[in-house]
Short mmCIF file of N, CA and C in Angstrom, two decimals:
data_model
loop_
_atom_site.label_atom_id
_atom_site.label_comp_id
_atom_site.label_asym_id
_atom_site.label_seq_id
_atom_site.Cartn_x
_atom_site.Cartn_y
_atom_site.Cartn_z
N UNK F 1 -90.40 -124.70 -45.72
CA UNK F 1 -90.32 -123.76 -45.93
C UNK F 1 -90.03 -122.87 -47.21
N UNK F 2 -91.17 -122.53 -47.61
CA UNK F 2 -90.48 -121.77 -49.21
C UNK F 2 -89.58 -120.28 -48.81
N UNK F 3 -88.68 -119.76 -49.60
CA UNK F 3 -88.44 -118.93 -49.71
C UNK F 3 -89.03 -117.71 -49.96
N UNK F 4 -89.21 -117.12 -48.79
CA UNK F 4 -89.42 -115.48 -49.34
C UNK F 4 -89.40 -114.39 -49.98
N UNK F 5 -89.74 -113.78 -50.63
CA UNK F 5 -88.90 -112.71 -51.25
C UNK F 5 -89.49 -111.13 -50.62
N UNK F 6 -88.37 -110.56 -50.65
CA UNK F 6 -89.26 -109.11 -50.12
C UNK F 6 -89.15 -107.99 -51.65
N UNK F 7 -90.37 -106.89 -51.21
CA UNK F 7 -90.74 -106.19 -51.94
C UNK F 7 -90.60 -104.81 -51.51
N UNK F 8 -89.70 -103.96 -51.88
CA UNK F 8 -89.45 -102.39 -50.80
C UNK F 8 -90.63 -101.55 -51.97
N UNK F 9 -91.57 -101.42 -51.00
CA UNK F 9 -92.81 -100.14 -51.61
C UNK F 9 -92.58 -99.09 -51.93
N UNK F 10 -91.92 -98.59 -51.44
CA UNK F 10 -91.40 -97.23 -51.72
C UNK F 10 -89.43 -96.91 -50.61
N UNK F 11 -89.92 -95.45 -50.53
CA UNK F 11 -88.61 -95.45 -50.44
C UNK F 11 -87.81 -95.81 -48.52
N UNK F 12 -88.72 -95.65 -47.65
CA UNK F 12 -89.29 -95.18 -46.50
C UNK F 12 -87.75 -96.08 -45.72
N UNK F 13 -88.20 -97.57 -45.86
CA UNK F 13 -87.06 -98.37 -45.26
C UNK F 13 -86.03 -98.33 -45.44
N UNK F 14 -85.40 -97.57 -46.81
CA UNK F 14 -83.96 -97.76 -47.15
C UNK F 14 -83.44 -96.57 -45.77
N UNK F 15 -84.69 -95.04 -46.13
CA UNK F 15 -84.21 -94.41 -45.56
C UNK F 15 -84.53 -94.17 -44.26
N UNK F 16 -84.88 -95.13 -43.11
CA UNK F 16 -85.02 -95.26 -41.97
C UNK F 16 -83.85 -96.29 -41.72
N UNK F 17 -83.42 -97.10 -41.96
CA UNK F 17 -82.57 -98.01 -41.39
C UNK F 17 -80.83 -97.64 -41.73
N UNK F 18 -81.01 -96.59 -42.70
CA UNK F 18 -79.98 -95.86 -43.40
C UNK F 18 -79.72 -94.69 -42.01
N UNK F 19 -80.62 -93.78 -41.51
CA UNK F 19 -80.40 -93.20 -40.27
C UNK F 19 -80.31 -93.58 -39.16
N UNK F 20 -80.89 -95.14 -39.06
CA UNK F 20 -80.07 -95.61 -37.70
C UNK F 20 -78.08 -96.07 -38.42
N UNK F 21 -78.49 -96.40 -39.31
CA UNK F 21 -76.66 -97.02 -39.72
C UNK F 21 -77.35 -98.49 -39.50
N UNK F 22 -78.38 -99.32 -39.90
CA UNK F 22 -78.44 -100.46 -39.68
C UNK F 22 -79.34 -101.25 -41.26
N UNK F 23 -78.32 -100.26 -42.32
CA UNK F 23 -79.14 -101.16 -43.80
C UNK F 23 -78.66 -102.85 -43.35
N UNK F 24 -77.47 -102.82 -43.15
CA UNK F 24 -77.03 -104.32 -43.05
C UNK F 24 -78.11 -105.25 -43.06
N UNK F 25 -79.00 -104.48 -41.41
CA UNK F 25 -80.50 -105.69 -40.77
C UNK F 25 -81.29 -106.36 -42.30
N UNK F 26 -80.74 -105.41 -43.60
CA UNK F 26 -81.92 -106.21 -45.55
C UNK F 26 -80.84 -107.47 -45.50
N UNK F 27 -79.59 -107.46 -45.21
CA UNK F 27 -78.89 -108.36 -45.42
C UNK F 27 -79.17 -109.96 -44.76
N UNK F 28 -79.17 -109.38 -43.45
CA UNK F 28 -79.61 -110.26 -42.32
C UNK F 28 -81.20 -111.54 -42.40
N UNK F 29 -81.54 -110.93 -43.12
CA UNK F 29 -83.14 -111.55 -43.59
C UNK F 29 -82.89 -112.58 -44.54
N UNK F 30 -81.43 -113.29 -45.55
CA UNK F 30 -81.08 -113.69 -45.62
C UNK F 30 -82.20 -113.86 -46.95
N UNK F 31 -83.01 -112.93 -48.13
CA UNK F 31 -83.80 -113.14 -48.56
C UNK F 31 -83.42 -112.80 -49.97
N UNK F 32 -83.80 -112.76 -51.19
CA UNK F 32 -84.14 -111.65 -52.06
C UNK F 32 -84.99 -110.47 -51.57
N UNK F 33 -84.24 -108.96 -52.09
CA UNK F 33 -85.22 -107.85 -51.79
C UNK F 33 -84.75 -106.65 -52.63
N UNK F 34 -86.70 -107.16 -53.34
CA UNK F 34 -86.90 -105.91 -54.63
C UNK F 34 -87.14 -105.08 -54.96
N UNK F 35 -86.22 -103.71 -54.92
CA UNK F 35 -86.32 -102.50 -55.29
C UNK F 35 -86.40 -102.64 -57.14
N UNK F 36 -88.10 -101.63 -57.05
CA UNK F 36 -88.40 -101.52 -58.39
C UNK F 36 -86.76 -99.88 -58.55
N UNK F 37 -87.20 -99.96 -59.91
CA UNK F 37 -86.20 -98.82 -60.24
C UNK F 37 -86.21 -97.50 -59.94
N UNK F 38 -87.80 -97.02 -59.84
CA UNK F 38 -88.03 -95.61 -59.77
C UNK F 38 -88.00 -95.59 -58.55
N UNK F 39 -88.02 -96.62 -57.52
CA UNK F 39 -88.03 -96.22 -55.83
C UNK F 39 -85.99 -96.05 -55.60
N UNK F 40 -85.35 -96.97 -56.33
CA UNK F 40 -84.48 -97.26 -56.24
C UNK F 40 -83.97 -95.54 -56.91
N UNK F 41 -84.49 -95.16 -57.52
CA UNK F 41 -83.88 -93.76 -57.98
C UNK F 41 -84.18 -92.67 -57.00
N UNK F 42 -85.32 -92.61 -56.68
CA UNK F 42 -86.09 -91.56 -55.77
C UNK F 42 -84.92 -91.30 -54.09
N UNK F 43 -84.09 -93.04 -54.37
CA UNK F 43 -83.42 -92.81 -53.23
C UNK F 43 -81.46 -92.95 -52.90
N UNK F 44 -81.95 -92.84 -54.08
CA UNK F 44 -79.83 -92.89 -54.39
C UNK F 44 -79.79 -91.54 -55.70
N UNK F 45 -80.45 -90.37 -56.49
CA UNK F 45 -80.36 -90.17 -57.37
C UNK F 45 -79.47 -88.84 -57.71
N UNK F 46 -79.55 -88.53 -56.27
CA UNK F 46 -78.26 -87.28 -55.73
C UNK F 46 -77.41 -87.32 -55.28
N UNK F 47 -76.64 -87.32 -56.24
CA UNK F 47 -75.24 -87.06 -55.27
C UNK F 47 -74.29 -86.68 -54.37
N UNK F 48 -75.18 -85.34 -53.88
CA UNK F 48 -75.06 -84.34 -53.26
C UNK F 48 -75.45 -84.69 -51.95
N UNK F 49 -75.96 -85.62 -51.88
CA UNK F 49 -76.37 -85.92 -50.45
C UNK F 49 -75.28 -87.66 -50.03
N UNK F 50 -75.44 -87.48 -48.77
CA UNK F 50 -74.83 -88.68 -48.01
C UNK F 50 -75.48 -89.98 -48.11
N UNK F 51 -76.76 -89.32 -47.66
CA UNK F 51 -77.94 -90.85 -48.12
C UNK F 51 -77.81 -91.25 -49.61
N UNK F 52 -77.92 -90.86 -49.81
CA UNK F 52 -78.55 -90.93 -51.81
C UNK F 52 -76.46 -92.04 -51.63
N UNK F 53 -75.83 -91.42 -51.53
CA UNK F 53 -74.74 -92.22 -51.76
C UNK F 53 -74.24 -93.06 -51.31
N UNK F 54 -74.63 -92.69 -50.08
CA UNK F 54 -74.22 -93.97 -48.98
C UNK F 54 -75.39 -95.09 -49.11
N UNK F 55 -76.70 -94.99 -49.59
CA UNK F 55 -77.33 -96.18 -49.83
C UNK F 55 -77.45 -96.74 -50.45
N UNK F 56 -77.37 -96.19 -52.22
CA UNK F 56 -76.34 -96.53 -53.53
C UNK F 56 -75.32 -97.21 -53.32
N UNK F 57 -74.78 -97.15 -52.86
CA UNK F 57 -73.50 -97.95 -52.68
C UNK F 57 -73.51 -99.18 -51.99
N UNK F 58 -74.34 -99.14 -50.83
CA UNK F 58 -74.68 -100.86 -50.42
C UNK F 58 -75.56 -101.39 -51.11
N UNK F 59 -76.63 -100.69 -51.63
CA UNK F 59 -77.76 -101.57 -52.50
C UNK F 59 -76.49 -101.78 -54.24
N UNK F 60 -75.58 -101.16 -54.57
CA UNK F 60 -74.76 -101.59 -55.87
C UNK F 60 -74.19 -102.57 -55.19
N UNK F 61 -73.47 -102.70 -54.00
CA UNK F 61 -72.63 -103.95 -53.86
C UNK F 61 -73.06 -104.99 -53.05
N UNK F 62 -74.06 -105.24 -52.74
CA UNK F 62 -74.94 -106.53 -52.48
C UNK F 62 -76.41 -106.55 -53.86
N UNK F 63 -75.45 -106.78 -54.83
CA UNK F 63 -76.15 -107.57 -55.35
C UNK F 63 -75.57 -109.36 -56.21
N UNK F 64 -76.61 -110.39 -56.39
CA UNK F 64 -77.49 -110.46 -54.55
C UNK F 64 -76.99 -109.79 -53.85
N UNK F 65 -78.46 -109.69 -52.64
CA UNK F 65 -79.68 -110.33 -52.92
C UNK F 65 -80.49 -109.19 -53.05
N UNK F 66 -80.00 -107.89 -53.43
CA UNK F 66 -80.95 -106.61 -54.27
C UNK F 66 -80.79 -106.87 -55.77
N UNK F 67 -82.53 -106.48 -56.52
CA UNK F 67 -82.80 -107.05 -57.78
C UNK F 67 -83.20 -105.43 -57.92
N UNK F 68 -83.06 -104.73 -59.22
CA UNK F 68 -83.45 -103.58 -59.44
C UNK F 68 -84.12 -104.27 -60.88
N UNK F 69 -85.20 -104.25 -61.10
CA UNK F 69 -85.81 -104.60 -62.12
C UNK F 69 -86.31 -103.28 -62.57
N UNK F 70 -85.94 -102.79 -64.16
CA UNK F 70 -86.56 -101.99 -65.08
C UNK F 70 -88.65 -101.52 -64.84
N UNK F 71 -88.84 -100.56 -65.06
CA UNK F 71 -89.88 -100.52 -65.63
C UNK F 71 -90.26 -99.27 -66.16
N UNK F 72 -91.30 -99.08 -66.77
CA UNK F 72 -91.67 -98.09 -67.91
C UNK F 72 -91.78 -96.66 -67.07
N UNK F 73 -92.56 -96.43 -65.73
CA UNK F 73 -92.46 -95.94 -64.63
C UNK F 73 -91.10 -95.10 -64.58
N UNK F 74 -90.20 -95.66 -64.25
CA UNK F 74 -88.83 -95.82 -63.96
C UNK F 74 -88.17 -95.33 -65.06
N UNK F 75 -88.16 -95.75 -66.31
CA UNK F 75 -87.35 -95.24 -67.44
C UNK F 75 -87.93 -93.45 -67.67
N UNK F 76 -89.39 -93.67 -67.72
CA UNK F 76 -90.16 -92.13 -67.96
C UNK F 76 -89.50 -90.95 -66.52
N UNK F 77 -89.07 -91.32 -65.51
CA UNK F 77 -88.97 -90.15 -65.00
C UNK F 77 -87.10 -90.47 -64.90
N UNK F 78 -86.58 -91.24 -65.53
CA UNK F 78 -85.24 -90.83 -65.44
C UNK F 78 -85.21 -89.88 -66.66
N UNK F 79 -86.36 -90.23 -67.61
CA UNK F 79 -86.09 -89.34 -68.84
C UNK F 79 -86.30 -87.68 -67.75
N UNK F 80 -87.53 -87.35 -67.19
CA UNK F 80 -87.66 -86.16 -66.54
C UNK F 80 -86.75 -85.49 -66.18
N UNK F 81 -85.64 -86.29 -65.24
CA UNK F 81 -84.41 -85.92 -64.91
C UNK F 81 -84.03 -85.61 -66.09
N UNK F 82 -83.33 -86.06 -66.88
CA UNK F 82 -82.16 -85.99 -67.46
C UNK F 82 -82.70 -84.49 -68.62
N UNK F 83 -83.80 -84.37 -68.67
CA UNK F 83 -84.78 -82.75 -68.91
C UNK F 83 -84.67 -82.21 -68.35
N UNK F 84 -83.99 -81.97 -67.09
CA UNK F 84 -84.35 -81.11 -65.95
C UNK F 84 -85.64 -80.98 -65.74
N UNK F 85 -86.15 -82.04 -65.68
CA UNK F 85 -88.16 -81.64 -64.71
C UNK F 85 -88.29 -82.30 -63.98
N UNK F 86 -89.05 -81.89 -62.70
CA UNK F 86 -88.96 -82.35 -61.69
C UNK F 86 -89.42 -83.56 -60.96
N UNK F 87 -89.67 -84.85 -61.05
CA UNK F 87 -90.16 -86.07 -61.35
C UNK F 87 -91.09 -85.99 -60.26
N UNK F 88 -92.10 -87.04 -60.61
CA UNK F 88 -93.64 -87.17 -60.65
C UNK F 88 -93.47 -87.56 -58.86
N UNK F 89 -94.45 -86.74 -58.20
CA UNK F 89 -94.52 -87.38 -56.66
C UNK F 89 -94.73 -88.73 -56.32
N UNK F 90 -95.23 -89.60 -57.15
CA UNK F 90 -95.78 -90.70 -57.09
C UNK F 90 -95.22 -91.30 -58.08
N UNK F 91 -94.20 -91.22 -58.32
CA UNK F 91 -93.52 -91.85 -59.79
C UNK F 91 -93.17 -94.33 -58.89
N UNK F 92 -92.35 -93.74 -57.69
CA UNK F 92 -92.76 -94.98 -57.18
C UNK F 92 -93.49 -96.15 -56.69
N UNK F 93 -94.55 -94.90 -56.20
CA UNK F 93 -96.30 -95.61 -56.24
C UNK F 93 -96.39 -96.74 -57.42
N UNK F 94 -96.33 -96.12 -58.60
CA UNK F 94 -97.23 -96.18 -59.76
C UNK F 94 -95.92 -97.80 -60.46
N UNK F 95 -94.81 -97.29 -60.41
CA UNK F 95 -94.09 -98.17 -60.60
C UNK F 95 -94.17 -99.83 -59.85
N UNK F 96 -94.27 -99.84 -58.88
CA UNK F 96 -95.09 -100.62 -57.40
C UNK F 96 -96.07 -101.09 -57.76
N UNK F 97 -96.96 -100.48 -58.44
CA UNK F 97 -98.30 -101.23 -59.01
C UNK F 97 -97.92 -101.99 -59.83
N UNK F 98 -97.77 -101.59 -60.91
CA UNK F 98 -97.04 -102.14 -62.33
C UNK F 98 -96.58 -102.83 -62.25
N UNK F 99 -95.10 -103.29 -61.31
CA UNK F 99 -94.75 -104.34 -60.87
C UNK F 99 -95.38 -105.35 -60.39
N UNK F 100 -96.26 -105.44 -59.79
CA UNK F 100 -97.14 -105.79 -58.98
C UNK F 100 -98.00 -106.39 -59.61
N UNK F 101 -98.28 -105.91 -60.78
CA UNK F 101 -99.79 -106.41 -61.85
C UNK F 101 -99.45 -106.93 -62.71
N UNK F 102 -98.06 -106.77 -63.44
CA UNK F 102 -98.27 -106.78 -64.84
C UNK F 102 -97.13 -108.33 -64.96
N UNK F 103 -96.92 -108.91 -66.15
CA UNK F 103 -96.74 -110.59 -66.02
C UNK F 103 -94.86 -110.31 -66.31
N UNK F 104 -95.07 -109.79 -66.91
CA UNK F 104 -93.37 -109.53 -66.39
C UNK F 104 -92.83 -108.79 -65.39
N UNK F 105 -93.60 -108.67 -64.15
CA UNK F 105 -93.04 -107.83 -63.02
C UNK F 105 -92.88 -108.90 -62.42
N UNK F 106 -93.31 -108.83 -60.56
CA UNK F 106 -93.22 -109.54 -60.02
C UNK F 106 -92.82 -111.56 -60.28
N UNK F 107 -93.74 -111.57 -61.04
CA UNK F 107 -94.11 -112.93 -61.63
C UNK F 107 -92.60 -113.59 -62.27
N UNK F 108 -92.39 -112.49 -62.49
CA UNK F 108 -90.62 -112.90 -62.93
C UNK F 108 -89.73 -113.45 -61.78
N UNK F 109 -90.00 -113.08 -60.62
CA UNK F 109 -88.80 -113.49 -59.60
C UNK F 109 -89.62 -114.33 -58.82
N UNK F 110 -90.76 -114.22 -58.74
CA UNK F 110 -91.48 -115.87 -57.59
C UNK F 110 -92.22 -116.56 -58.31
N UNK F 111 -92.10 -117.72 -57.97
CA UNK F 111 -93.07 -119.17 -58.02
C UNK F 111 -94.43 -118.91 -57.52
N UNK F 112 -95.48 -119.09 -58.46
CA UNK F 112 -96.86 -118.56 -58.34
C UNK F 112 -97.35 -120.10 -56.62
N UNK F 113 -97.48 -118.77 -55.77
CA UNK F 113 -97.66 -119.22 -54.41
C UNK F 113 -96.70 -118.79 -53.41
N UNK F 114 -95.45 -118.55 -53.69
CA UNK F 114 -94.27 -118.29 -52.85
C UNK F 114 -94.09 -117.05 -52.24
N UNK F 115 -94.39 -117.30 -50.79
CA UNK F 115 -94.72 -116.19 -50.15
C UNK F 115 -93.44 -114.49 -50.33
N UNK F 116 -94.42 -113.28 -50.15
CA UNK F 116 -94.00 -112.44 -50.75
C UNK F 116 -94.24 -111.28 -49.42
N UNK F 117 -93.21 -110.35 -49.06
CA UNK F 117 -93.43 -109.78 -47.99
C UNK F 117 -93.32 -108.06 -48.25
N UNK F 118 -93.96 -107.21 -48.70
CA UNK F 118 -94.30 -106.38 -48.93
C UNK F 118 -93.43 -104.72 -47.82
N UNK F 119 -92.52 -104.19 -47.78
CA UNK F 119 -91.83 -103.90 -46.76
C UNK F 119 -91.96 -102.21 -47.63
N UNK F 120 -92.63 -101.85 -46.33
CA UNK F 120 -92.87 -100.21 -46.71
C UNK F 120 -93.20 -99.60 -45.39
N UNK F 121 -93.32 -98.20 -45.65
CA UNK F 121 -93.41 -97.25 -44.47
C UNK F 121 -94.59 -96.24 -45.24
N UNK F 122 -95.11 -96.12 -46.21
CA UNK F 122 -95.42 -95.09 -47.03
C UNK F 122 -97.68 -95.73 -46.36
N UNK F 123 -98.13 -94.75 -45.55
CA UNK F 123 -99.68 -95.28 -44.86
C UNK F 123 -100.32 -95.32 -46.00
N UNK F 124 -100.10 -94.84 -46.99
CA UNK F 124 -101.57 -94.70 -47.82
C UNK F 124 -101.10 -95.66 -49.24
N UNK F 125 -99.76 -96.70 -48.85
CA UNK F 125 -99.50 -97.81 -49.76
C UNK F 125 -101.52 -98.72 -49.56
N UNK F 126 -101.70 -98.67 -51.13
CA UNK F 126 -102.45 -99.39 -51.39
C UNK F 126 -102.29 -100.55 -52.19
N UNK F 127 -102.91 -101.75 -52.22
CA UNK F 127 -102.30 -103.39 -52.47
C UNK F 127 -103.79 -103.64 -53.32
N UNK F 128 -103.82 -104.00 -54.02
CA UNK F 128 -104.97 -104.54 -54.85
C UNK F 128 -104.76 -106.06 -55.22
N UNK F 129 -106.45 -106.61 -55.27
CA UNK F 129 -106.20 -107.90 -55.69
C UNK F 129 -105.42 -109.04 -54.61
N UNK F 130 -104.99 -108.79 -53.45
CA UNK F 130 -104.15 -108.46 -52.42
C UNK F 130 -104.35 -110.35 -52.22
N UNK F 131 -103.45 -111.29 -52.72
CA UNK F 131 -103.21 -112.31 -52.57
C UNK F 131 -102.80 -113.06 -51.16
N UNK F 132 -103.22 -114.78 -51.03
CA UNK F 132 -102.81 -114.90 -49.50
C UNK F 132 -100.97 -115.32 -49.10
N UNK F 133 -100.06 -115.20 -50.21
CA UNK F 133 -98.88 -115.50 -50.02
C UNK F 133 -98.43 -113.82 -49.85
N UNK F 134 -98.95 -113.01 -50.34
CA UNK F 134 -98.29 -111.39 -49.89
C UNK F 134 -98.95 -111.04 -48.39
N UNK F 135 -98.15 -110.83 -47.47
CA UNK F 135 -97.93 -110.25 -46.42
C UNK F 135 -97.50 -108.47 -46.56
N UNK F 136 -97.95 -107.94 -45.45
CA UNK F 136 -97.43 -106.57 -45.35
C UNK F 136 -96.64 -106.46 -44.41
N UNK F 137 -95.53 -105.53 -44.60
CA UNK F 137 -94.71 -105.57 -43.50
C UNK F 137 -94.07 -104.58 -43.10
N UNK F 138 -94.01 -103.46 -42.27
CA UNK F 138 -93.71 -102.30 -42.39
C UNK F 138 -91.93 -102.68 -41.55
N UNK F 139 -91.40 -101.27 -41.64
CA UNK F 139 -90.14 -101.21 -41.23
C UNK F 139 -90.23 -101.63 -39.36
N UNK F 140 -91.19 -101.21 -39.26
CA UNK F 140 -90.83 -101.60 -37.08
C UNK F 140 -91.32 -102.78 -37.29
N UNK F 141 -92.89 -103.42 -37.59
CA UNK F 141 -93.07 -104.76 -37.71
C UNK F 141 -91.58 -105.74 -37.97
N UNK F 142 -90.82 -105.35 -39.31
CA UNK F 142 -89.52 -106.58 -39.18
C UNK F 142 -88.89 -105.89 -38.49
N UNK F 143 -88.37 -105.04 -37.71
CA UNK F 143 -87.63 -104.66 -36.74
C UNK F 143 -87.84 -105.71 -35.00
N UNK F 144 -89.35 -105.40 -35.31
CA UNK F 144 -89.68 -106.45 -34.08
C UNK F 144 -89.89 -107.49 -34.24
N UNK F 145 -89.72 -108.26 -35.35
CA UNK F 145 -89.76 -109.37 -35.81
C UNK F 145 -87.81 -109.91 -35.94
N UNK F 146 -87.60 -108.92 -36.61
CA UNK F 146 -85.91 -109.39 -35.71
C UNK F 146 -85.48 -109.58 -34.71
N UNK F 147 -86.16 -109.21 -33.78
CA UNK F 147 -85.83 -109.17 -32.37
C UNK F 147 -86.78 -110.07 -31.78
N UNK F 148 -87.73 -110.90 -31.96
CA UNK F 148 -88.20 -112.07 -31.88
C UNK F 148 -87.30 -113.20 -32.34
N UNK F 149 -87.01 -112.95 -33.84
CA UNK F 149 -86.23 -114.60 -34.20
C UNK F 149 -84.46 -114.35 -33.61
N UNK F 150 -84.70 -113.30 -32.77
CA UNK F 150 -82.78 -113.26 -31.95
C UNK F 150 -81.85 -112.61 -32.73
N UNK F 151 -82.29 -112.18 -34.23
CA UNK F 151 -81.49 -111.53 -34.96
C UNK F 151 -81.18 -109.99 -34.20
N UNK F 152 -81.46 -109.11 -33.84
CA UNK F 152 -81.30 -108.35 -33.18
C UNK F 152 -81.94 -108.07 -31.01
N UNK F 153 -80.60 -107.49 -30.41
CA UNK F 153 -81.13 -107.46 -29.34
C UNK F 153 -82.18 -106.69 -29.22
N UNK F 154 -82.55 -105.83 -29.86
CA UNK F 154 -83.61 -104.79 -29.37
C UNK F 154 -83.93 -103.81 -30.85
N UNK F 155 -85.35 -103.88 -30.50
CA UNK F 155 -85.72 -103.09 -31.51
C UNK F 155 -85.58 -101.43 -31.58
N UNK F 156 -86.19 -101.45 -30.11
CA UNK F 156 -86.22 -100.02 -29.84
C UNK F 156 -85.13 -99.28 -29.64
N UNK F 157 -84.11 -100.11 -29.65
CA UNK F 157 -82.84 -99.16 -29.85
C UNK F 157 -82.92 -98.47 -31.35
N UNK F 158 -83.18 -99.56 -32.23
CA UNK F 158 -83.23 -98.80 -33.58
C UNK F 158 -84.05 -98.19 -33.83
N UNK F 159 -85.34 -98.07 -33.53
CA UNK F 159 -86.23 -96.97 -33.51
C UNK F 159 -86.03 -96.37 -32.66
N UNK F 160 -85.46 -95.85 -32.05
CA UNK F 160 -84.60 -94.64 -31.35
C UNK F 160 -83.73 -94.02 -32.26
N UNK F 161 -82.86 -95.13 -33.11
CA UNK F 161 -81.95 -94.27 -33.81
C UNK F 161 -82.66 -93.93 -34.84
N UNK F 162 -83.69 -94.30 -35.52
CA UNK F 162 -84.60 -93.93 -36.38
C UNK F 162 -85.03 -92.12 -36.14
N UNK F 163 -85.97 -92.19 -35.10
CA UNK F 163 -86.28 -91.33 -34.76
C UNK F 163 -85.62 -89.79 -34.17
N UNK F 164 -84.40 -90.42 -33.66
CA UNK F 164 -83.44 -89.37 -32.73
C UNK F 164 -82.11 -89.25 -33.44
N UNK F 165 -81.80 -88.77 -34.43
CA UNK F 165 -80.13 -89.59 -35.11
C UNK F 165 -79.08 -88.80 -34.82
N UNK F 166 -78.87 -89.67 -34.32
CA UNK F 166 -76.90 -89.29 -33.87
C UNK F 166 -76.06 -89.52 -34.36
N UNK F 167 -75.54 -90.56 -35.48
CA UNK F 167 -74.79 -90.98 -36.32
C UNK F 167 -74.52 -89.58 -36.82
N UNK F 168 -72.93 -89.94 -37.02
CA UNK F 168 -72.41 -88.48 -38.32
C UNK F 168 -72.94 -88.55 -39.70
N UNK F 169 -73.00 -87.60 -39.87
CA UNK F 169 -73.79 -87.04 -41.14
C UNK F 169 -75.47 -87.00 -41.45
N UNK F 170 -76.06 -87.35 -40.43
CA UNK F 170 -77.49 -86.87 -39.75
C UNK F 170 -77.73 -86.11 -39.61
N UNK F 171 -78.77 -85.86 -39.81
CA UNK F 171 -78.92 -84.49 -39.27
C UNK F 171 -80.97 -84.31 -38.21
N UNK F 172 -81.42 -83.60 -37.63
CA UNK F 172 -82.88 -83.72 -37.38
C UNK F 172 -83.69 -84.23 -38.76
N UNK F 173 -83.06 -82.74 -39.57
CA UNK F 173 -84.58 -82.74 -40.55
C UNK F 173 -84.61 -84.90 -41.26
N UNK F 174 -83.47 -86.00 -40.37
CA UNK F 174 -84.05 -86.86 -41.15
C UNK F 174 -84.05 -87.85 -40.47
N UNK F 175 -84.43 -87.66 -39.09
CA UNK F 175 -85.44 -88.23 -38.20
C UNK F 175 -87.12 -88.18 -39.12
N UNK F 176 -86.92 -89.58 -38.33
CA UNK F 176 -87.98 -90.54 -39.36
C UNK F 176 -88.99 -90.63 -37.90
N UNK F 177 -90.77 -90.49 -39.00
CA UNK F 177 -91.84 -90.74 -37.75
C UNK F 177 -92.55 -91.52 -38.66
N UNK F 178 -92.86 -92.54 -37.54
CA UNK F 178 -93.77 -93.44 -37.41
C UNK F 178 -95.01 -93.94 -37.08
N UNK F 179 -95.90 -92.23 -36.73
CA UNK F 179 -97.34 -92.27 -36.28
C UNK F 179 -98.50 -92.53 -36.84
N UNK F 180 -97.77 -92.16 -38.65
CA UNK F 180 -98.99 -92.53 -39.62
C UNK F 180 -99.34 -94.20 -40.09
N UNK F 181 -98.74 -94.94 -39.38
CA UNK F 181 -99.19 -96.37 -40.11
C UNK F 181 -100.37 -96.87 -39.53
N UNK F 182 -100.86 -97.63 -40.02
CA UNK F 182 -102.23 -98.45 -39.97
C UNK F 182 -101.63 -99.22 -38.88
N UNK F 183 -102.91 -99.31 -38.37
CA UNK F 183 -103.13 -100.41 -36.79
C UNK F 183 -103.20 -101.80 -37.66
N UNK F 184 -102.53 -102.99 -37.12
CA UNK F 184 -102.84 -104.02 -37.98
C UNK F 184 -101.14 -104.53 -38.42
N UNK F 185 -100.71 -103.62 -38.98
CA UNK F 185 -99.44 -103.69 -39.82
C UNK F 185 -98.29 -104.20 -38.95
N UNK F 186 -98.13 -103.70 -37.81
CA UNK F 186 -96.66 -104.20 -37.19
C UNK F 186 -96.92 -105.10 -36.28
N UNK F 187 -97.06 -106.21 -37.23
CA UNK F 187 -97.36 -107.90 -36.18
C UNK F 187 -95.84 -107.87 -36.10
N UNK F 188 -95.02 -108.02 -34.57
CA UNK F 188 -93.50 -108.75 -34.34
C UNK F 188 -93.97 -110.39 -34.98
N UNK F 189 -94.52 -110.15 -35.07
CA UNK F 189 -94.36 -112.05 -35.60
C UNK F 189 -94.51 -112.38 -37.26
N UNK F 190 -94.91 -111.20 -37.40
CA UNK F 190 -95.33 -111.38 -38.95
C UNK F 190 -93.96 -112.03 -39.68
N UNK F 191 -92.34 -111.49 -39.12
CA UNK F 191 -91.18 -111.70 -39.75
C UNK F 191 -91.28 -113.71 -39.19
N UNK F 192 -91.98 -113.89 -38.30
CA UNK F 192 -91.37 -115.34 -37.47
C UNK F 192 -92.20 -116.58 -38.76
N UNK F 193 -92.75 -116.24 -39.11
CA UNK F 193 -94.33 -116.40 -39.72
C UNK F 193 -93.07 -116.76 -41.71
N UNK F 194 -92.25 -116.71 -41.71
CA UNK F 194 -91.54 -116.20 -43.01
C UNK F 194 -90.20 -116.82 -43.38
N UNK F 195 -89.88 -116.77 -42.18
CA UNK F 195 -87.95 -116.14 -41.86
C UNK F 195 -87.61 -117.37 -40.57
N UNK F 196 -86.62 -117.84 -41.16
CA UNK F 196 -86.24 -118.93 -40.25
C UNK F 196 -84.53 -118.49 -40.29
N UNK F 197 -83.70 -118.37 -38.59
CA UNK F 197 -82.38 -117.68 -39.01
C UNK F 197 -81.52 -119.10 -39.35
#
């Protein structure tokens, strides 16, 4: 079985797993996890917030498996922030589109035909020229897959922690909502097709 690479398409999975106190599950996958710089910056750039500090510390101390490739979009957004300008709302989406389609993007991290899982929560995720080795996996689908292969005892327990935060430092406003995910994405079997414990 060929090794899968996870590509974080938006900040949602990091936000949700932080709310539940389960960022560690990204390490349990034993797969490279690519977070383009614009998405990484979106979720870690404001040290006034506990989430930003904790996610940054977690990702930074776990390189590898985390990889943060630079993109032109990410560099442009950091320059905007340095000039005290508000970042674009879709910077992460633009950066991931560029990363997935450019010759020095995803192709630099995986061999042709190797499996790639796009981990996401943004229901508006746009996939372009989807090759057969590219799999879409929502955070909820990942949790159900991890339960199915015995890594966690209950996906629903973690989903409850994401939707009704009780951990210290989490507020009601941190609660995650998963009602807008498109049908067919949350395949519980999906993670089992490219991961074995």
